[in-house]
CSV table of N, CA, C and O in Angstrom, one decimal:
chain,number,residue,atom,x,y,z
A,257,MET,N,4.0,-28.0,8.8
A,257,MET,CA,3.2,-26.9,8.1
A,257,MET,C,2.2,-27.7,7.2
A,257,MET,O,2.7,-28.6,6.5
A,258,THR,N,1.0,-27.4,7.2
A,258,THR,CA,0.0,-28.0,6.3
A,258,THR,C,0.4,-27.6,5.0
A,258,THR,O,0.8,-26.6,4.7
A,259,SER,N,-0.3,-28.4,4.0
A,259,SER,CA,-0.1,-28.1,2.5
A,259,SER,C,-0.7,-26.7,2.3
A,259,SER,O,-0.4,-26.0,1.4
A,260,GLU,N,-1.9,-26.4,2.9
A,260,GLU,CA,-2.5,-25.1,2.7
A,260,GLU,C,-1.7,-24.0,3.1
A,260,GLU,O,-1.7,-23.0,2.4
A,261,LEU,N,-1.2,-24.1,4.3
A,261,LEU,CA,-0.2,-23.1,4.7
A,261,LEU,C,1.0,-22.9,3.8
A,261,LEU,O,1.5,-21.8,3.6
A,262,GLN,N,1.5,-24.0,3.4
A,262,GLN,CA,2.7,-23.9,2.6
A,262,GLN,C,2.2,-23.3,1.2
A,262,GLN,O,3.0,-22.4,0.7
A,263,ALA,N,1.1,-23.6,0.7
A,263,ALA,CA,0.7,-22.9,-0.6
A,263,ALA,C,0.5,-21.5,-0.4
A,263,ALA,O,0.8,-20.7,-1.3
A,264,ALA,N,-0.2,-21.0,0.7
A,264,ALA,CA,-0.3,-19.6,1.0
A,264,ALA,C,0.9,-18.9,1.2
A,264,ALA,O,1.1,-17.8,0.8
A,265,ALA,N,2.0,-19.6,1.8
A,265,ALA,CA,3.3,-18.9,2.1
A,265,ALA,C,4.0,-18.8,0.8
A,265,ALA,O,4.8,-17.8,0.6
A,266,GLN,N,3.7,-19.5,-0.2
A,266,GLN,CA,4.5,-19.5,-1.5
A,266,GLN,C,3.8,-18.5,-2.5
A,266,GLN,O,4.4,-18.2,-3.5
A,267,GLN,N,2.7,-18.0,-2.3
A,267,GLN,CA,1.9,-17.2,-3.2
A,267,GLN,C,2.1,-15.8,-2.9
A,267,GLN,O,1.7,-15.3,-1.8
A,268,PRO,N,2.8,-15.0,-3.8
A,268,PRO,CA,2.9,-13.6,-3.4
A,268,PRO,C,1.6,-12.8,-3.5
A,268,PRO,O,1.5,-11.7,-3.1
A,269,ASP,N,0.6,-13.3,-4.1
A,269,ASP,CA,-0.7,-12.6,-4.2
A,269,ASP,C,-1.7,-13.1,-3.1
A,269,ASP,O,-2.9,-12.9,-3.3
A,270,HIS,N,-1.3,-13.6,-1.9
A,270,HIS,CA,-2.3,-14.0,-1.0
A,270,HIS,C,-3.1,-12.9,-0.4
A,270,HIS,O,-4.2,-13.2,0.1
A,271,TYR,N,-2.8,-11.7,-0.6
A,271,TYR,CA,-3.6,-10.5,-0.1
A,271,TYR,C,-4.8,-10.3,-1.1
A,271,TYR,O,-5.9,-9.7,-0.8
A,272,ASP,N,-4.7,-10.9,-2.3
A,272,ASP,CA,-5.8,-10.8,-3.3
A,272,ASP,C,-7.1,-11.3,-2.8
A,272,ASP,O,-8.2,-10.7,-3.1
A,273,ALA,N,-7.2,-12.3,-2.0
A,273,ALA,CA,-8.4,-12.9,-1.5
A,273,ALA,C,-9.2,-11.9,-0.6
A,273,ALA,O,-10.4,-12.0,-0.4
A,274,PHE,N,-8.5,-11.0,0.1
A,274,PHE,CA,-9.2,-10.1,1.0
A,274,PHE,C,-8.6,-8.6,0.9
A,274,PHE,O,-8.6,-7.9,1.8
A,275,ALA,N,-8.3,-8.3,-0.2
A,275,ALA,CA,-7.7,-7.0,-0.5
A,275,ALA,C,-8.6,-5.9,-0.2
A,275,ALA,O,-8.2,-4.9,0.4
A,276,ASP,N,-9.9,-5.9,-0.6
A,276,ASP,CA,-10.9,-4.8,-0.3
A,276,ASP,C,-11.0,-4.6,1.2
A,276,ASP,O,-11.0,-3.5,1.8
A,277,ALA,N,-11.2,-5.7,2.0
A,277,ALA,CA,-11.4,-5.6,3.4
A,277,ALA,C,-10.0,-5.1,4.1
A,277,ALA,O,-10.1,-4.3,5.0
A,278,TYR,N,-8.9,-5.5,3.6
A,278,TYR,CA,-7.6,-5.1,4.2
A,278,TYR,C,-7.4,-3.6,4.0
A,278,TYR,O,-7.0,-2.9,4.8
A,279,ALA,N,-7.7,-3.2,2.7
A,279,ALA,CA,-7.5,-1.9,2.3
A,279,ALA,C,-8.3,-0.9,3.3
A,279,ALA,O,-7.9,0.1,3.7
A,280,ARG,N,-9.6,-1.3,3.4
A,280,ARG,CA,-10.5,-0.5,4.3
A,280,ARG,C,-10.0,-0.4,5.8
A,280,ARG,O,-9.9,0.7,6.3
A,281,ALA,N,-9.5,-1.6,6.2
A,281,ALA,CA,-9.0,-1.7,7.7
A,281,ALA,C,-7.7,-0.8,7.7
A,281,ALA,O,-7.5,0.0,8.7
A,282,ASN,N,-6.9,-0.9,6.8
A,282,ASN,CA,-5.6,-0.2,6.8
A,282,ASN,C,-5.8,1.3,6.7
A,282,ASN,O,-5.2,2.0,7.3
A,283,GLU,N,-6.6,1.6,5.8
A,283,GLU,CA,-6.9,3.1,5.4
A,283,GLU,C,-7.5,3.8,6.6
A,283,GLU,O,-7.2,4.9,7.0
A,284,ASN,N,-8.4,3.2,7.3
A,284,ASN,CA,-9.2,3.8,8.3
A,284,ASN,C,-9.1,3.3,9.7
A,284,ASN,O,-9.7,3.7,10.7
A,285,GLY,N,-8.2,2.3,9.9
A,285,GLY,CA,-8.0,1.8,11.2
A,285,GLY,C,-7.2,2.7,12.2
A,285,GLY,O,-6.4,3.6,11.7
A,286,LEU,N,-7.5,2.6,13.4
A,286,LEU,CA,-6.8,3.5,14.4
A,286,LEU,C,-5.4,3.8,14.3
A,286,LEU,O,-4.9,4.8,14.2
A,287,PHE,N,-4.6,2.5,14.2
A,287,PHE,CA,-3.2,2.7,14.1
A,287,PHE,C,-2.6,3.3,13.0
A,287,PHE,O,-1.8,4.2,13.0
A,288,ASN,N,-3.1,2.9,11.8
A,288,ASN,CA,-2.5,3.4,10.5
A,288,ASN,C,-3.0,4.8,10.2
A,288,ASN,O,-2.2,5.7,9.8
A,289,ARG,N,-4.2,5.1,10.4
A,289,ARG,CA,-4.7,6.4,9.9
A,289,ARG,C,-4.3,7.4,10.9
A,289,ARG,O,-4.0,8.6,10.5
A,290,TRP,N,-4.3,7.2,12.2
A,290,TRP,CA,-4.0,8.2,13.2
A,290,TRP,C,-2.7,8.2,13.8
A,290,TRP,O,-2.2,9.2,14.5
A,291,TYR,N,-1.8,7.1,13.6
A,291,TYR,CA,-0.6,7.0,14.1
A,291,TYR,C,0.6,6.8,13.2
A,291,TYR,O,1.5,7.6,12.9
A,292,ALA,N,0.6,5.6,12.5
A,292,ALA,CA,1.7,5.2,11.6
A,292,ALA,C,1.8,6.1,10.4
A,292,ALA,O,2.9,6.6,10.2
A,293,ARG,N,0.8,6.3,9.7
A,293,ARG,CA,1.0,7.1,8.4
A,293,ARG,C,1.3,8.6,8.7
A,293,ARG,O,2.2,9.1,8.1
A,294,PRO,N,0.6,9.2,9.7
A,294,PRO,CA,1.1,10.6,10.1
A,294,PRO,C,2.5,10.6,10.6
A,294,PRO,O,3.2,11.6,10.3
A,295,ALA,N,3.0,9.6,11.3
A,295,ALA,CA,4.3,9.5,11.8
A,295,ALA,C,5.3,9.6,10.6
A,295,ALA,O,6.4,10.2,10.6
A,296,VAL,N,5.0,8.6,9.6
A,296,VAL,CA,5.9,8.5,8.4
A,296,VAL,C,5.9,9.8,7.7
A,296,VAL,O,7.0,10.3,7.3
A,297,LEU,N,4.8,10.5,7.5
A,297,LEU,CA,4.8,11.7,6.7
A,297,LEU,C,5.5,12.8,7.6
A,297,LEU,O,6.2,13.6,6.9
A,298,ASN,N,5.5,12.9,8.8
A,298,ASN,CA,6.2,13.7,9.7
A,298,ASN,C,7.7,13.6,9.5
A,298,ASN,O,8.5,14.6,9.3
A,299,LEU,N,8.1,12.3,9.5
A,299,LEU,CA,9.5,11.9,9.4
A,299,LEU,C,10.0,12.4,8.0
A,299,LEU,O,11.2,12.7,7.8
A,300,LEU,N,9.2,12.2,6.9
A,300,LEU,CA,9.6,12.6,5.6
A,300,LEU,C,9.8,14.0,5.3
A,300,LEU,O,10.4,14.5,4.5
A,301,GLY,N,9.0,14.8,6.2
A,301,GLY,CA,9.1,16.3,6.0
A,301,GLY,C,8.5,16.7,4.7
A,301,GLY,O,7.5,16.2,4.3
A,302,ASP,N,9.0,17.8,4.2
A,302,ASP,CA,8.6,18.3,3.0
A,302,ASP,C,9.0,17.5,1.7
A,302,ASP,O,10.2,17.4,1.5
A,303,VAL,N,8.0,16.9,1.1
A,303,VAL,CA,8.2,16.0,0.0
A,303,VAL,C,7.9,16.7,-1.4
A,303,VAL,O,8.0,16.0,-2.5
A,304,ALA,N,7.5,17.9,-1.4
A,304,ALA,CA,7.1,18.6,-2.6
A,304,ALA,C,8.4,18.6,-3.7
A,304,ALA,O,9.5,18.8,-3.3
A,305,GLY,N,8.1,18.0,-4.9
A,305,GLY,CA,9.0,17.9,-5.9
A,305,GLY,C,9.9,16.8,-5.8
A,305,GLY,O,10.7,16.5,-6.6
A,306,ARG,N,9.8,15.9,-4.8
A,306,ARG,CA,10.6,14.7,-4.6
A,306,ARG,C,10.0,13.5,-5.4
A,306,ARG,O,8.8,13.5,-5.7
A,307,ARG,N,10.8,12.5,-5.8
A,307,ARG,CA,10.4,11.3,-6.5
A,307,ARG,C,10.4,10.3,-5.4
A,307,ARG,O,11.5,10.0,-4.9
A,308,ILE,N,9.3,9.6,-5.2
A,308,ILE,CA,9.3,8.5,-4.1
A,308,ILE,C,8.7,7.3,-4.6
A,308,ILE,O,7.7,7.3,-5.3
A,309,LEU,N,9.4,6.2,-4.3
A,309,LEU,CA,8.9,4.8,-4.6
A,309,LEU,C,8.4,4.2,-3.4
A,309,LEU,O,9.1,4.2,-2.3
A,310,ASP,N,7.2,3.7,-3.4
A,310,ASP,CA,6.6,3.0,-2.1
A,310,ASP,C,6.6,1.5,-2.5
A,310,ASP,O,5.9,1.1,-3.2
A,311,ALA,N,7.6,0.8,-1.9
A,311,ALA,CA,7.7,-0.6,-2.1
A,311,ALA,C,6.7,-1.2,-1.1
A,311,ALA,O,6.8,-1.1,0.1
A,312,GLY,N,5.8,-2.1,-1.7
A,312,GLY,CA,4.8,-2.7,-0.9
A,312,GLY,C,3.6,-1.6,-0.6
A,312,GLY,O,3.1,-1.5,0.5
A,313,CYS,N,3.2,-1.0,-1.6
A,313,CYS,CA,2.3,0.2,-1.5
A,313,CYS,C,0.9,-0.2,-1.1
A,313,CYS,O,0.0,0.7,-0.8
A,314,GLY,N,0.5,-1.5,-1.2
A,314,GLY,CA,-0.8,-1.8,-1.0
A,314,GLY,C,-1.8,-1.1,-1.8
A,314,GLY,O,-1.7,-1.0,-3.0
A,315,SER,N,-2.9,-0.7,-1.2
A,315,SER,CA,-3.9,0.1,-2.0
A,315,SER,C,-3.7,1.5,-2.1
A,315,SER,O,-4.5,2.2,-2.7
A,316,GLY,N,-2.5,2.0,-1.6
A,316,GLY,CA,-2.0,3.3,-2.0
A,316,GLY,C,-2.4,4.4,-1.0
A,316,GLY,O,-2.3,5.6,-1.4
A,317,PRO,N,-2.7,4.3,0.2
A,317,PRO,CA,-3.1,5.4,1.0
A,317,PRO,C,-1.9,6.4,1.3
A,317,PRO,O,-2.0,7.6,1.3
A,318,LEU,N,-0.8,5.8,1.5
A,318,LEU,CA,0.5,6.7,1.7
A,318,LEU,C,0.9,7.3,0.3
A,318,LEU,O,1.2,8.4,0.4
A,319,LEU,N,0.7,6.6,-0.8
A,319,LEU,CA,0.9,7.3,-2.1
A,319,LEU,C,0.0,8.5,-2.3
A,319,LEU,O,0.4,9.5,-2.7
A,320,ALA,N,-1.3,8.4,-1.9
A,320,ALA,CA,-2.2,9.5,-2.0
A,320,ALA,C,-1.8,10.7,-1.1
A,320,ALA,O,-1.8,11.8,-1.5
A,321,ASP,N,-1.4,10.4,0.1
A,321,ASP,CA,-0.9,11.4,1.1
A,321,ASP,C,0.3,12.1,0.5
A,321,ASP,O,0.4,13.4,0.5
A,322,LEU,N,1.2,11.3,0.0
A,322,LEU,CA,2.5,12.0,-0.7
A,322,LEU,C,2.2,12.8,-1.9
A,322,LEU,O,2.7,13.8,-2.1
A,323,THR,N,1.3,12.3,-2.7
A,323,THR,CA,0.9,13.0,-3.9
A,323,THR,C,0.2,14.4,-3.5
A,323,THR,O,0.6,15.3,-4.1
A,324,ALA,N,-0.6,14.4,-2.5
A,324,ALA,CA,-1.3,15.5,-2.0
A,324,ALA,C,-0.3,16.6,-1.5
A,324,ALA,O,-0.6,17.7,-1.5
A,325,ARG,N,0.9,16.1,-1.1
A,325,ARG,CA,1.9,16.9,-0.6
A,325,ARG,C,3.0,17.4,-1.6
A,325,ARG,O,4.0,17.9,-1.3
A,326,GLY,N,2.7,17.0,-2.9
A,326,GLY,CA,3.5,17.5,-3.9
A,326,GLY,C,4.6,16.6,-4.4
A,326,GLY,O,5.4,16.9,-5.2
A,327,ALA,N,4.6,15.3,-4.0
A,327,ALA,CA,5.5,14.3,-4.4
A,327,ALA,C,5.2,13.7,-5.8
A,327,ALA,O,3.9,13.5,-6.0
A,328,SER,N,6.1,13.2,-6.5
A,328,SER,CA,5.8,12.4,-7.6
A,328,SER,C,6.1,11.0,-7.2
A,328,SER,O,7.1,10.5,-6.7
A,329,VAL,N,5.0,10.1,-7.2
A,329,VAL,CA,5.1,8.8,-6.6
A,329,VAL,C,4.9,7.7,-7.5
A,329,VAL,O,4.2,7.8,-8.6
A,330,ALA,N,5.4,6.5,-7.3
A,330,ALA,CA,5.2,5.3,-7.8
A,330,ALA,C,5.2,4.2,-6.8
A,330,ALA,O,5.8,4.4,-5.8
A,331,GLY,N,4.6,3.1,-7.0
A,331,GLY,CA,4.5,2.1,-6.1
A,331,GLY,C,4.4,0.7,-6.7
A,331,GLY,O,4.0,0.6,-7.8
A,332,PHE,N,4.8,-0.3,-6.0
A,332,PHE,CA,4.6,-1.7,-6.4
A,332,PHE,C,4.2,-2.5,-5.2
A,332,PHE,O,4.4,-2.1,-4.0
A,333,ASP,N,3.6,-3.6,-5.5
A,333,ASP,CA,3.1,-4.6,-4.5
A,333,ASP,C,3.0,-6.0,-5.1
A,333,ASP,O,2.9,-6.1,-6.3
A,334,GLY,N,3.1,-6.9,-4.3
A,334,GLY,CA,3.0,-8.3,-4.7
A,334,GLY,C,1.6,-8.9,-5.0
A,334,GLY,O,1.4,-9.9,-5.5
A,335,SER,N,0.5,-7.9,-4.7
A,335,SER,CA,-0.8,-8.4,-4.8
A,335,SER,C,-1.4,-7.5,-6.1
A,335,SER,O,-1.5,-6.3,-6.0
A,336,GLN,N,-1.8,-8.3,-7.1
A,336,GLN,CA,-2.5,-7.6,-8.2
A,336,GLN,C,-3.8,-6.9,-7.7
A,336,GLN,O,-4.2,-5.8,-8.3
A,337,ALA,N,-4.5,-7.4,-6.7
A,337,ALA,CA,-5.7,-6.7,-6.3
A,337,ALA,C,-5.4,-5.5,-5.6
A,337,ALA,O,-6.1,-4.5,-5.7
A,338,MET,N,-4.3,-5.5,-4.8
A,338,MET,CA,-3.9,-4.2,-4.2
A,338,MET,C,-3.5,-3.2,-5.3
A,338,MET,O,-3.8,-1.9,-5.1
A,339,ILE,N,-2.8,-3.6,-6.2
A,339,ILE,CA,-2.4,-2.6,-7.3
A,339,ILE,C,-3.7,-2.1,-7.9
A,339,ILE,O,-3.7,-0.9,-8.2
A,340,ALA,N,-4.6,-2.9,-8.2
A,340,ALA,CA,-5.8,-2.4,-8.8
A,340,ALA,C,-6.5,-1.4,-7.9
A,340,ALA,O,-6.9,-0.3,-8.5
A,341,LEU,N,-6.5,-1.6,-6.6
A,341,LEU,CA,-7.1,-0.6,-5.7
A,341,LEU,C,-6.2,0.8,-5.7
A,341,LEU,O,-6.8,1.9,-5.7
A,342,ALA,N,-4.9,0.6,-5.7
A,342,ALA,CA,-4.1,1.8,-5.9
A,342,ALA,C,-4.3,2.6,-7.2
A,342,ALA,O,-4.4,3.8,-7.2
A,343,ARG,N,-4.5,1.8,-8.2
A,343,ARG,CA,-4.8,2.4,-9.6
A,343,ARG,C,-6.1,3.2,-9.5
A,343,ARG,O,-6.2,4.2,-10.1
A,344,GLU,N,-7.1,2.5,-8.9
A,344,GLU,CA,-8.4,3.2,-8.8
A,344,GLU,C,-8.2,4.6,-8.0
A,344,GLU,O,-8.9,5.6,-8.4
A,345,ARG,N,-7.4,4.5,-7.1
A,345,ARG,CA,-7.2,5.7,-6.3
A,345,ARG,C,-6.4,6.8,-6.9
A,345,ARG,O,-6.7,8.0,-6.9
A,346,LEU,N,-5.3,6.4,-7.6
A,346,LEU,CA,-4.3,7.3,-8.1
A,346,LEU,C,-4.1,7.3,-9.6
A,346,LEU,O,-3.3,8.1,-10.1
A,347,GLY,N,-4.6,6.4,-10.3
A,347,GLY,CA,-4.3,6.3,-11.8
A,347,GLY,C,-3.1,5.2,-12.0
A,347,GLY,O,-2.6,4.5,-11.0
A,348,GLU,N,-2.8,5.0,-13.2
A,348,GLU,CA,-1.8,4.0,-13.6
A,348,GLU,C,-0.5,4.0,-12.9
A,348,GLU,O,0.2,3.1,-12.7
A,349,GLU,N,0.0,5.2,-12.6
A,349,GLU,CA,1.3,5.4,-12.1
A,349,GLU,C,1.5,4.8,-10.7
A,349,GLU,O,2.5,4.4,-10.3
A,350,ALA,N,0.4,4.7,-9.9
A,350,ALA,CA,0.5,4.4,-8.6
A,350,ALA,C,1.0,2.9,-8.4
A,350,ALA,O,1.7,2.6,-7.5
A,351,GLY,N,0.5,2.0,-9.2
A,351,GLY,CA,1.0,0.6,-9.1
A,351,GLY,C,1.6,0.2,-10.4
A,351,GLY,O,1.0,-0.4,-11.3
A,352,SER,N,2.9,0.5,-10.5
A,352,SER,CA,3.6,0.2,-11.8
A,352,SER,C,4.0,-1.2,-12.0
A,352,SER,O,4.4,-1.5,-13.1
A,353,GLY,N,3.7,-2.1,-10.9
A,353,GLY,CA,4.1,-3.5,-11.3
A,353,GLY,C,3.9,-4.3,-10.1
A,353,GLY,O,3.6,-3.8,-9.0
A,354,THR,N,4.1,-5.5,-10.2
A,354,THR,CA,4.0,-6.4,-9.1
A,354,THR,C,5.2,-7.3,-9.0
A,354,THR,O,6.0,-7.4,-10.0
A,355,ARG,N,5.4,-7.8,-7.9
A,355,ARG,CA,6.6,-8.8,-7.7
A,355,ARG,C,6.2,-10.1,-8.0
A,355,ARG,O,5.1,-10.6,-7.7
A,356,SER,N,7.1,-10.9,-8.6
A,356,SER,CA,6.8,-12.3,-8.9
A,356,SER,C,7.6,-13.2,-8.2
A,356,SER,O,8.6,-12.9,-7.6
């Protein structure tokens, strides 16, 4: 493994470098928008009034969907940039912390 790869593998914030592009692709991409996220929401059923923690929330698209369905949500992610995007979307509660 090269030293660059080792450095990237050791940094929990490696998504920070491309967070905006990843968030756009994740939110609007064919797989996540039309298959994976709807399937997760279907499996969860009625979430109104539930408290849900999204571990690895990224930029928060699932948190937004859960909030729209009446859940009280919180999330965390290893990327400060992803947390910032989630907070832009949902406010301070969306990204309550990062992993170190």
